[in-house]
Coordinates of C-alpha atoms in Angstrom, one line a residue:
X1 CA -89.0 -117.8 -40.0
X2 CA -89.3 -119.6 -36.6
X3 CA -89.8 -117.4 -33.8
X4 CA -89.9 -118.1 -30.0
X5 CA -90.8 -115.6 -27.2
X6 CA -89.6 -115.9 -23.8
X7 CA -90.9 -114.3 -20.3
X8 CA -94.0 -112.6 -20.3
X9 CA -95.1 -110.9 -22.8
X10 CA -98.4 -108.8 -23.2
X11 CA -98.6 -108.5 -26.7
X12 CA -99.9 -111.6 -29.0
X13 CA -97.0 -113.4 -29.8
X14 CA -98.0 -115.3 -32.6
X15 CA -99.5 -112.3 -34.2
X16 CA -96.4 -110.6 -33.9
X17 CA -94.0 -113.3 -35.2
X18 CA -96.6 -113.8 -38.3
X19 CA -96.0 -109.9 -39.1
X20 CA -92.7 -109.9 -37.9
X21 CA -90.1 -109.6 -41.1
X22 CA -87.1 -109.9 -39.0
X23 CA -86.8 -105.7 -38.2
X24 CA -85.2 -106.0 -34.9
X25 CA -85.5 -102.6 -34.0
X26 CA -89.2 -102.5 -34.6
X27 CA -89.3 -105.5 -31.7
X28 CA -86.8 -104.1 -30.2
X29 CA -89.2 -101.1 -29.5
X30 CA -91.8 -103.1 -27.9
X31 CA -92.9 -101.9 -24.4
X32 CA -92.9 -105.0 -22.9
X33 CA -90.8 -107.2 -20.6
X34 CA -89.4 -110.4 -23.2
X35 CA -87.0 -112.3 -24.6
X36 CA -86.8 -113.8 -28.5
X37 CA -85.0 -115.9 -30.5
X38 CA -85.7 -116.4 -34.6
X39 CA -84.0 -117.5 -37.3
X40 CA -83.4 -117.3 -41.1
X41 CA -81.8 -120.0 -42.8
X42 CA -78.2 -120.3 -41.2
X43 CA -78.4 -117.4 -38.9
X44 CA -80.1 -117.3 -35.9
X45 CA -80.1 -114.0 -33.6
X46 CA -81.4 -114.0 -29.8
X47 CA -82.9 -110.1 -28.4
X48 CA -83.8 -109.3 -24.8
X49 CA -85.6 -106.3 -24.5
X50 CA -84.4 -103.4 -22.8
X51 CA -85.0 -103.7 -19.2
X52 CA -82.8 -107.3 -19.3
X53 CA -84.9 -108.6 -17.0
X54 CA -86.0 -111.6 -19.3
X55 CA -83.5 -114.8 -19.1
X56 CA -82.3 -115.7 -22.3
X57 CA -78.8 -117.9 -22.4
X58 CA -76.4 -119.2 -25.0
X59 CA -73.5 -120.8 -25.8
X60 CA -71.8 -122.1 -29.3
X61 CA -70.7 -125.7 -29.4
X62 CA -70.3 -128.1 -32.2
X63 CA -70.1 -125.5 -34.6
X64 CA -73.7 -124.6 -33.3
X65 CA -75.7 -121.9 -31.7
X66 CA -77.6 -123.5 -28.1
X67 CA -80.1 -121.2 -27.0
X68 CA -82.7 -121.6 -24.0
X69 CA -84.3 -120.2 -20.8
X70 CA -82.0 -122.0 -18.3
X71 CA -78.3 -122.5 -18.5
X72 CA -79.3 -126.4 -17.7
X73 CA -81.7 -126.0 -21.2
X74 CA -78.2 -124.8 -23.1
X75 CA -76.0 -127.3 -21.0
X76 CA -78.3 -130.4 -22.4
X77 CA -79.0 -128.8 -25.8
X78 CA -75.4 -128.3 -26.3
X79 CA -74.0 -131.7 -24.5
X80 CA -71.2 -129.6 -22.2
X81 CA -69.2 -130.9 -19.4
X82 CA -69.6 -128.8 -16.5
X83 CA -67.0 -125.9 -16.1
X84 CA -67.3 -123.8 -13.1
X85 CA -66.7 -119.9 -14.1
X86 CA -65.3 -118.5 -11.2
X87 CA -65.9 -115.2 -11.9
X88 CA -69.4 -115.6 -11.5
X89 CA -69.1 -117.9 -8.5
X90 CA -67.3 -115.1 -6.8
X91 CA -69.8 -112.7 -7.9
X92 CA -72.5 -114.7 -6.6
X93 CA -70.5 -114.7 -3.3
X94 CA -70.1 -111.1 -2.9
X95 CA -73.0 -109.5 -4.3
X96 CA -75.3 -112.2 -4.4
X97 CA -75.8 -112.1 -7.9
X98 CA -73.9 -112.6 -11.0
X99 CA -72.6 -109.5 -13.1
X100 CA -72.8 -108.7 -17.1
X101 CA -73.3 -111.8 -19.2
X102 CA -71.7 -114.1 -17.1
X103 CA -73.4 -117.6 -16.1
X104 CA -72.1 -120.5 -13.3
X105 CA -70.9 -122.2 -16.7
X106 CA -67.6 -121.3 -18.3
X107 CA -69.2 -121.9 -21.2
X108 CA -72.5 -120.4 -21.3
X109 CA -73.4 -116.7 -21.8
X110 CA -76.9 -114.7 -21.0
X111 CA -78.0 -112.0 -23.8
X112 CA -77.8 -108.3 -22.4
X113 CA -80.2 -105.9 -21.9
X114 CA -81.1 -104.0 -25.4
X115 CA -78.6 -106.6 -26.4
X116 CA -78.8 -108.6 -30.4
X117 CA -76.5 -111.8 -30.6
X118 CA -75.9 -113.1 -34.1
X119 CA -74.7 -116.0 -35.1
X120 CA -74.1 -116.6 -38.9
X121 CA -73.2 -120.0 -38.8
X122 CA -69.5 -119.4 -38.3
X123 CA -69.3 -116.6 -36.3
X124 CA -71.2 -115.1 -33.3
X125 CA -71.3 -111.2 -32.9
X126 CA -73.3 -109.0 -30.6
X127 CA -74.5 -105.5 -30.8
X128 CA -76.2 -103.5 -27.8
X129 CA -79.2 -101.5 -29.4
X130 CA -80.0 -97.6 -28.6
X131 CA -83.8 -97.9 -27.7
X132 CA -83.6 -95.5 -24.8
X133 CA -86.9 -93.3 -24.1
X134 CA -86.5 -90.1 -23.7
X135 CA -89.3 -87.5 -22.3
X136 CA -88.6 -83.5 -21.5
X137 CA -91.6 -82.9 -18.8
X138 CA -91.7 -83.6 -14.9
X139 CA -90.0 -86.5 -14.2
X140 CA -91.9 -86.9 -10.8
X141 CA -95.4 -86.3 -12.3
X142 CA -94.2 -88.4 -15.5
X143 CA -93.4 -91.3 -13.4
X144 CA -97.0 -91.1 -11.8
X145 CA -98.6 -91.5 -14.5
X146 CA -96.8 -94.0 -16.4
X147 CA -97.6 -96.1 -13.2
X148 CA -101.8 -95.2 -13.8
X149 CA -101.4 -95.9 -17.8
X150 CA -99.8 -99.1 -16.7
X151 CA -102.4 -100.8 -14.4
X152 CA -105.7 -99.0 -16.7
X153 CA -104.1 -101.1 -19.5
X154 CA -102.7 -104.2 -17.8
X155 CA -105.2 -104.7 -14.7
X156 CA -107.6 -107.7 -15.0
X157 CA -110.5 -107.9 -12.6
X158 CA -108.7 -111.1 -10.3
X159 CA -105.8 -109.5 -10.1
X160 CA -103.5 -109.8 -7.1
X161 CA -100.9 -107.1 -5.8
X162 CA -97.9 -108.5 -3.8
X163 CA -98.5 -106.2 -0.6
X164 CA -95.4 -106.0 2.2
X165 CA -95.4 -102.7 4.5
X166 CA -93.5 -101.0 2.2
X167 CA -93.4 -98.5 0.1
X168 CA -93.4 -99.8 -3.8
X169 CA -96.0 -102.7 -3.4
X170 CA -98.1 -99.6 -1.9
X171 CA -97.9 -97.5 -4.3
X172 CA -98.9 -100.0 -6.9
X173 CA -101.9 -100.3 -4.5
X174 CA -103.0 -96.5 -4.6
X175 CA -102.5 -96.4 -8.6
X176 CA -105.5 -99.1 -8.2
X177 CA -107.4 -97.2 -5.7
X178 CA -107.2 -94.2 -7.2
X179 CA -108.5 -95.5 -10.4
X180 CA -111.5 -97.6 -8.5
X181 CA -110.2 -100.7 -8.5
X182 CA -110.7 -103.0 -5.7
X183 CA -108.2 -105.8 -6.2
X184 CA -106.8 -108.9 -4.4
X185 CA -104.0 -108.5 -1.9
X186 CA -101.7 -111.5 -1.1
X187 CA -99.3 -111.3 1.6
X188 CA -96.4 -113.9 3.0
X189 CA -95.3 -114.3 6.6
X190 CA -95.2 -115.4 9.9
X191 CA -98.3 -113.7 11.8
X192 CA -96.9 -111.5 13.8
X193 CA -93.9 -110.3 11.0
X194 CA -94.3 -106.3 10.2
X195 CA -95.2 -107.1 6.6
X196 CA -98.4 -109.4 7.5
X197 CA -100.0 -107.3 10.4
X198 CA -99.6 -103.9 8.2
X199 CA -101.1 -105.6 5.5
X200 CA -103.8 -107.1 7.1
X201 CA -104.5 -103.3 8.5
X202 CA -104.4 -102.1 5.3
X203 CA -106.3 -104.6 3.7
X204 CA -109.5 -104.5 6.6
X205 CA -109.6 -100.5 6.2
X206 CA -110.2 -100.8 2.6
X207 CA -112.5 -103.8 2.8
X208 CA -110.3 -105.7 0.4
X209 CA -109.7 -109.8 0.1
X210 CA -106.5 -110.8 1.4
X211 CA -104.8 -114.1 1.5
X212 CA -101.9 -114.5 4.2
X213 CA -99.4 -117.4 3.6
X214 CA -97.2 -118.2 6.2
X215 CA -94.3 -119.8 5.3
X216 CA -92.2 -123.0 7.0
X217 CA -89.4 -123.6 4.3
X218 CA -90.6 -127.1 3.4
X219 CA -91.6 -126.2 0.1
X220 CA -88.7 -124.5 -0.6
X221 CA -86.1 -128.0 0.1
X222 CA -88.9 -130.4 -1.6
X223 CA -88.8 -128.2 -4.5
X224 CA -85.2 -127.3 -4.5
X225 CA -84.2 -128.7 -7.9
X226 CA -87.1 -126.6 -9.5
X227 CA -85.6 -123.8 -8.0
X228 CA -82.0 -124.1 -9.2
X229 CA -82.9 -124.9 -12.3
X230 CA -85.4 -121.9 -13.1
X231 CA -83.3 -119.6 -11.2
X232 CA -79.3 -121.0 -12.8
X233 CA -78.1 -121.6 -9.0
X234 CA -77.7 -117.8 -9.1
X235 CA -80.6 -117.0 -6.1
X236 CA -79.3 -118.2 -2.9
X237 CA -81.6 -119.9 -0.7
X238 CA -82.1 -117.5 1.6
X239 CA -84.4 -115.5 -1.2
X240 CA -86.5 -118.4 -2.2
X241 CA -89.4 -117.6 -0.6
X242 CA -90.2 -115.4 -3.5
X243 CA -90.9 -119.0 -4.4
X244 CA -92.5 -120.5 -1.7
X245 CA -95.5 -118.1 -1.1
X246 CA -96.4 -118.2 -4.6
X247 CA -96.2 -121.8 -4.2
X248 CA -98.1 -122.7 -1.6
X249 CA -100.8 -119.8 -1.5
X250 CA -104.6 -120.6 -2.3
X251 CA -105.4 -117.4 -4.8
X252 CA -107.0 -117.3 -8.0
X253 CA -106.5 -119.5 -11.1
X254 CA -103.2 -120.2 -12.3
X255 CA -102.8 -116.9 -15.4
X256 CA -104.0 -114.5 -13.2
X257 CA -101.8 -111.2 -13.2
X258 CA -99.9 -110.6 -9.8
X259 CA -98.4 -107.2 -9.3
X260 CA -95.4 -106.9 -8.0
X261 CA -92.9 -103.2 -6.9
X262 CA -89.7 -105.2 -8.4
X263 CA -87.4 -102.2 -9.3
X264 CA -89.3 -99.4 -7.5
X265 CA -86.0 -99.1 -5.7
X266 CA -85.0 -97.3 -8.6
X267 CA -86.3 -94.4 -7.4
X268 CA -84.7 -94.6 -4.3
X269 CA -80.4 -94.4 -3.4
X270 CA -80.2 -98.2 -2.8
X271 CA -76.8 -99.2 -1.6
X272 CA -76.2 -95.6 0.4
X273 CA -79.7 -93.7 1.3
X274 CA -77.9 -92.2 4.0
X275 CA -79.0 -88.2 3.5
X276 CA -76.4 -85.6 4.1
X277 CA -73.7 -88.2 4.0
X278 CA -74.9 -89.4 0.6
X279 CA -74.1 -86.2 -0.8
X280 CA -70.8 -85.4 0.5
X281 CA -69.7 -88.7 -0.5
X282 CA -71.5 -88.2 -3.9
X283 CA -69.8 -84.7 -4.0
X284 CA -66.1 -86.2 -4.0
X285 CA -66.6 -88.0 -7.1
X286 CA -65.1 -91.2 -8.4
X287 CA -62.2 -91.7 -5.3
X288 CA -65.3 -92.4 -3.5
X289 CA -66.8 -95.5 -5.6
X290 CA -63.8 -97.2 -5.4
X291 CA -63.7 -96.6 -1.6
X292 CA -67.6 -97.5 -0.7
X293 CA -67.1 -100.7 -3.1
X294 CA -63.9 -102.0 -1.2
X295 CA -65.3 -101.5 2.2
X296 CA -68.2 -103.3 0.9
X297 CA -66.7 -106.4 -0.8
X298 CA -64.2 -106.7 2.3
X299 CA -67.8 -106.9 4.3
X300 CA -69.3 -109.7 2.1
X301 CA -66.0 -111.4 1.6
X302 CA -66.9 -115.6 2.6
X303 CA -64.6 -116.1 5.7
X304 CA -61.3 -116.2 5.7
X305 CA -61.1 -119.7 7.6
X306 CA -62.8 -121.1 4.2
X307 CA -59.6 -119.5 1.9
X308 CA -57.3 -121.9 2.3
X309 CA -59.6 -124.8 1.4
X310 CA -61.0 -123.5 -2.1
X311 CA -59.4 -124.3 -5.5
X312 CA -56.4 -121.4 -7.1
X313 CA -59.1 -120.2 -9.4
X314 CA -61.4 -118.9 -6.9
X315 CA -59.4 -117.5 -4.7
X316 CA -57.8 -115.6 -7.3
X317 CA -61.1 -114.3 -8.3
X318 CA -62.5 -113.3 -4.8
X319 CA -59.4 -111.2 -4.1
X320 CA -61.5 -107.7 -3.0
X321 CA -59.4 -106.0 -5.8
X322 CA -60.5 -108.1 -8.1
X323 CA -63.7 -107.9 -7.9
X324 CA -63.4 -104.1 -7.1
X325 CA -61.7 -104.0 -10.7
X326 CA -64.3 -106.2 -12.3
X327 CA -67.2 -104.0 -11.1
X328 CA -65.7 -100.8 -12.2
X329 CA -64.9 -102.5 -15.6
X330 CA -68.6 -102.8 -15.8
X331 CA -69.7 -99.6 -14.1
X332 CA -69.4 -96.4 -15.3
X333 CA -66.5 -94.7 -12.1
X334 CA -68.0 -91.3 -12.3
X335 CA -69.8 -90.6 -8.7
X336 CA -71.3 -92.7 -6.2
X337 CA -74.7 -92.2 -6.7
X338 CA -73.7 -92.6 -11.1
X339 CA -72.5 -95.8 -10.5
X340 CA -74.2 -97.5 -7.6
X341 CA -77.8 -96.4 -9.6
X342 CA -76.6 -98.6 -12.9
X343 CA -75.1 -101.6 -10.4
X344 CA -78.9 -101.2 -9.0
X345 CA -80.2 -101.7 -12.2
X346 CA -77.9 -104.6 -12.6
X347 CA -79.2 -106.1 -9.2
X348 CA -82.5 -105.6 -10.8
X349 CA -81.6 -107.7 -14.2
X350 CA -79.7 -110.6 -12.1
X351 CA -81.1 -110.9 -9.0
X352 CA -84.7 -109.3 -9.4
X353 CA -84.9 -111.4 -12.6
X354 CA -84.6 -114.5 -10.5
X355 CA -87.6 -113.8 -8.7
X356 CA -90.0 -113.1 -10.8
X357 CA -89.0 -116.5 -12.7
X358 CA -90.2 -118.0 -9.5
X359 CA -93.5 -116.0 -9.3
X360 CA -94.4 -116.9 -12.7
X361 CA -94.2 -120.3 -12.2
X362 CA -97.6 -119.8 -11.6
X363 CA -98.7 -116.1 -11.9
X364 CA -97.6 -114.1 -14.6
X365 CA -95.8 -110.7 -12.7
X366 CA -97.1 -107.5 -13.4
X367 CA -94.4 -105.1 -12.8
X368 CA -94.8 -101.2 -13.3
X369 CA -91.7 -100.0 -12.4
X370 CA -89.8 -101.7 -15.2
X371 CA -92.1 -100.1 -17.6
X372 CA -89.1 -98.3 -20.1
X373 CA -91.1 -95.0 -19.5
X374 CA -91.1 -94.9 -15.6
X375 CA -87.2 -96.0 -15.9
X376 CA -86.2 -92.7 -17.8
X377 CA -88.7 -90.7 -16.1
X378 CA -86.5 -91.7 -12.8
X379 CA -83.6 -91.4 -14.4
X380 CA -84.1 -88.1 -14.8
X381 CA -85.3 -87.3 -11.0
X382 CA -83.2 -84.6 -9.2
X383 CA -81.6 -86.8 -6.4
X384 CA -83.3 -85.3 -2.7
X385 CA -86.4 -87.0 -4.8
X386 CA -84.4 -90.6 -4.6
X387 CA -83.7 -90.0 -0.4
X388 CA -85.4 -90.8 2.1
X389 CA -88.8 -92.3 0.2
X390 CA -89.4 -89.0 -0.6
X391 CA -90.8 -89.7 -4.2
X392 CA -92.9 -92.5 -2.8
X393 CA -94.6 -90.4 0.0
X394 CA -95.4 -87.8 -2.9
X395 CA -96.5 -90.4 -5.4
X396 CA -98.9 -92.2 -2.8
X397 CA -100.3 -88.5 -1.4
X398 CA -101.5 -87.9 -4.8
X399 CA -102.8 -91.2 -5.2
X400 CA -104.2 -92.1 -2.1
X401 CA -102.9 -89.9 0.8
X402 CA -105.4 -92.1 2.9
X403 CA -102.3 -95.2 2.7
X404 CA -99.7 -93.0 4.4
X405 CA -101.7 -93.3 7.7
X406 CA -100.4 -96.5 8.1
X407 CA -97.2 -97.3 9.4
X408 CA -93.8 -99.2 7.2
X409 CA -92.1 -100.4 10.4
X410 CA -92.7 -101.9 14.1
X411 CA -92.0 -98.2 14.9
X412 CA -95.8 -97.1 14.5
X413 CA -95.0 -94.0 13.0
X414 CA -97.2 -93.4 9.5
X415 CA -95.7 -93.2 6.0
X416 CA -96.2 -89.8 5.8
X417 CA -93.8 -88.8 8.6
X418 CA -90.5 -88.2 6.7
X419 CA -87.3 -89.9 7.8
X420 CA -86.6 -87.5 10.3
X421 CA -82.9 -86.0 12.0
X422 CA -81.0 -88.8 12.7
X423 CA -81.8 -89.8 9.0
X424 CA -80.5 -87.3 7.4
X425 CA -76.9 -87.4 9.4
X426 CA -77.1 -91.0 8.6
X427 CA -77.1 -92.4 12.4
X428 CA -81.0 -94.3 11.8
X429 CA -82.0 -96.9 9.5
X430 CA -85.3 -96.6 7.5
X431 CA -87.3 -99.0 9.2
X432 CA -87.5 -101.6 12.0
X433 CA -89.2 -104.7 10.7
X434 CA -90.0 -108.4 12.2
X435 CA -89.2 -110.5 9.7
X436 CA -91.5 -112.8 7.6
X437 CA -89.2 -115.8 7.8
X438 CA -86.4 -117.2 10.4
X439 CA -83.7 -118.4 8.0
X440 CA -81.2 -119.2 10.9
X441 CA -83.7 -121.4 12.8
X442 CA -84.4 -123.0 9.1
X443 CA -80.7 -123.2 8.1
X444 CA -80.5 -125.2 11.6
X445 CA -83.8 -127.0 11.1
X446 CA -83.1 -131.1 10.9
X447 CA -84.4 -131.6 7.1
X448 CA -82.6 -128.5 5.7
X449 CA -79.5 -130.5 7.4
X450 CA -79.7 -134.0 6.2
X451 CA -80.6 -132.7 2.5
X452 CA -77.3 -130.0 2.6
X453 CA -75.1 -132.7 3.8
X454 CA -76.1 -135.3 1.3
X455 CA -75.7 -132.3 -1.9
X456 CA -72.1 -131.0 -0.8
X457 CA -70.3 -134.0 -2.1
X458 CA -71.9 -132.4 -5.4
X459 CA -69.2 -129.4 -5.1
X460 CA -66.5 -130.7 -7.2
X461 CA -64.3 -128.2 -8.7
X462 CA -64.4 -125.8 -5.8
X463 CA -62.6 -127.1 -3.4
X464 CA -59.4 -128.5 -3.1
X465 CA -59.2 -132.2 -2.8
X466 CA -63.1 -132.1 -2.7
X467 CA -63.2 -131.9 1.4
X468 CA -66.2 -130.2 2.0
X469 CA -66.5 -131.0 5.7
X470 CA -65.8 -128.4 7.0
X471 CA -69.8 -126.5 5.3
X472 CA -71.4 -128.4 7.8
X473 CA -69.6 -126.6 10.9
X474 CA -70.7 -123.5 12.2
X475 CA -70.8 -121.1 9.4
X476 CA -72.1 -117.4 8.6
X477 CA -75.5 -117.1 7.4
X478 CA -74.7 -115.7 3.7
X479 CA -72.2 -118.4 3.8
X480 CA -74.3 -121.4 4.2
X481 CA -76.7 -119.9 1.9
X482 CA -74.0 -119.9 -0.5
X483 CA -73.1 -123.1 -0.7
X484 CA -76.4 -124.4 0.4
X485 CA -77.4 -123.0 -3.5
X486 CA -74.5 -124.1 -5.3
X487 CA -74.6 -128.0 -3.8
X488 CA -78.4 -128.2 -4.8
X489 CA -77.5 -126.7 -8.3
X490 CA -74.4 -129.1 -8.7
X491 CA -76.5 -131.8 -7.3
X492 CA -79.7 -131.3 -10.2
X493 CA -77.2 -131.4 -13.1
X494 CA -75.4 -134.5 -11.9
X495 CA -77.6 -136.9 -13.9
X496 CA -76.4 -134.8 -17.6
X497 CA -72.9 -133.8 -16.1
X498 CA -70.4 -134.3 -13.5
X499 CA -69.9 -130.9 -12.3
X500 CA -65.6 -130.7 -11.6
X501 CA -63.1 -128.6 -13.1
X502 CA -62.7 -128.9 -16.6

């Protein structure tokens, strides 16, 4: 029975597939973050575990099953045309990530999270598997500890953390501390960026290593088609240097473990921490969703100068109740904090995903907080827990309380000062940070230029007549990222496909 893991996976996967009789729940119960696809004569069925964070796409063509990592690997295995999906590209616009099991590729489908797709040799079916954890104790303390079982059994002695000035990659850092480990910090940015002179605080107070890696965008256009490919076209540029500092950093040996807080949002309100207004919105129920959504699609919406210029198709698809209808199709409509935590989690599956494909291009991540056990445990977290970093100032005062001297933000203020007033009545953002990169002045750079304008001709099938001029005129940022992403993912397929309308 051939067997092939995908992602990272901690357990011994040739040990597993020898004593693996094709029990899907039995791999399906694996605490681990992973993909897999095996087969059995004529069938073969595809399994992403439950977090979805693993990238695992298909598509059935020539009376076959195409499997692989990338949709590119399933566009060559399969010999497609391209097909634009335009669901997904406006997706992609608004939210800045793709939503369900949709790809850039009419054609091509990503398995689900807890999700088995079949295919018999005629037919394809898929199932979505119950495999949920479920624990009765203190969420709060629960969560702590599944975070200290996690590094005492996945720490190795070189290991890096990914440390910003905030609060999840800190947290990871007092689990380490408080179990006497001493390990490696790595941290990206220009020198005087928030995330860079907090770290290097942190980092000098502890007597730890730390490697800073600046970061100039070079990297990021020389290794574009990389990029695109690993990542579907579905991370914009202005995310890939996720990419870049892994890239271009001196750390340890490729293999060593880098930990990363991907998903310790979870534990926060993401899209609305806004304290007492959170909870009058939350309190009137599903009008609200619908409400928050529209306001914020009509936000993200590309401008309305570019409408006229784009093919039927898209347009249709980027109408804000559309996509309002499309998200509540996949979103249960029950409260705003109900819904917006399982869009999170899809954020986490789509657009988290994408990143940690890029870090592992080198590192293999280490990522705690999608460990199934802390998920439920937050799940279960009473909400004034998920505002205002509250469960992150507990968690690192019981860890570490020495971390919360140091300050998040340019503000100065430590991490243990909560929030504060004007917080809670929703009138001040969380933190005031100088950023670790300058995307405008790179969007604007001469190189980012010349290779933009010589990918756009790449963006058949989006806009009508093909005139794309008009990209290269003053634009919004998210907008030149946008398309910036999509010309350099048309532009890598070009040499198997001519990407068009079908």
């Amino acid at each position: 029975m051939p067997v092939t893991f995908y992602g990272n996976p901690r357990f011994d996967t040739k040990e597993t597939a020898m004593r693996w009789q094709g029990d899907v729940k039995a791999i399906a119960e694996l605490e681990d973050r992973f993909a897999v696809a095996y087969q059995a004569g004529s069938r073969t069925s595809l399994f992403c575990s439950a977090d979805g964070v693993t990238q695992l796409f298909y598509a059935v063509q020539g009376g076959a099953l195409h499997y692989g990592s990338s949709v590119s690997d399933v566009i060559g295995s399969a010999g497609l045309n391209w097909q634009w999906n335009y669901e997904a590209l406006a997706d992609l616009a608004t939210f800045g990530h793709v939503i369900g099991d949709h790809t850039l590729h009419a054609a091509v489908r990503r398995v689900g999270s807890a999700e088995l797709v079949t295919w018999d040799g005629l037919a394809l079916s898929r199932k979505k598997l119950d495999i949920q954890r479920y624990s009765t104790g203190d969420p709060s303390k629960e969560a702590i500890e599944v975070l200290l079982e996690t590094v005492r059994a996945e720490a190795g002695t070189d290991d890096l953390i990914s440390l910003s000035a905030g609060f999840d990659s800190r947290m990871i850092l007092a689990a380490f501390l408080a179990l006497g480990m001493r390990p490696n910090l790595l941290v990206m940015g220009a020198d005087r960026s928030t995330d860079a002179t907090i770290a290097t605080e942190i980092a000098r107070k502890f007597n730890l290593p730390l490697e800073h890696v600046p970061l100039d965008g070079n990297r990021m256009i020389t290794d574009r088609s990389l990029i695109v490919r690993l990542t579907s076209g579905t991370k914009t540029i202005d995310n890939w240097h996720t990419y870049e500092y892994i890239a271009a950093g001196n750390g340890p040996a490729p293999g060593t473990g880098i930990w990363i807080g991907s998903n310790g949002e979870f534990a926060r309100t993401f899209f609305f921490d806004r304290g007492l207004q959170f909870y009058v919105a939350n309190a009137l129920g599903s009008p609200l969703v619908r409400k928050f959504w529209d306001a914020k699609v009509r936000r993200n919406a590309l401008p309305d100068s570019l409408r006229p210029f784009l093919v039927e198709e898209l347009r249709e698809c980027l109408k804000p109740e559309k996509q309002i209808a499309r998200l509540l199709q996949f979103f249960p409509q029950r409260s705003l904090g109900d819904t917006n935590d399982q869009l999170y989690l899809e954020r986490v599956r789509q657009f988290v995903a994408n990143g940690l494909r890029l870090v592992s291009t080198r590192y293999p991540p280490r990522t705690p907080f999608l460990h199934p056990k802390w998920i439920a445990a937050v799940k279960r977290m009473p909400r004034h827990l998920k505002l205002g970093n509250h469960w992150h100032r507990l968690a690192i005062s019981h860890l570490c309380p020495e971390l919360l001297r140091f300050p998040y933000d340019t503000s100065g203020k430590p991490m243990s000062q909560g929030p504060g007033f004007r917080y809670w009545l929703g009138f001040s953002p969380h933190s005031r940070n100088i950023p670790y990169f300058d995307y405008v002045n790179f969007f604007n750079s001469p190189r980012f230029r010349e290779v933009y304008k010589m990918a756009i001709p790449a963006l058949n099938g989006i806009f009508l007549g093909d005139d794309t001029s008009m990209l290269l005129g003053k634009m919004p940022f998210r907008t030149t990222a946008y398309f910036a992403t999509l010309s350099f993912f048309a532009e890598m397929q070009v040499d198997s496909s001519s990407p068009g309308r079908a």
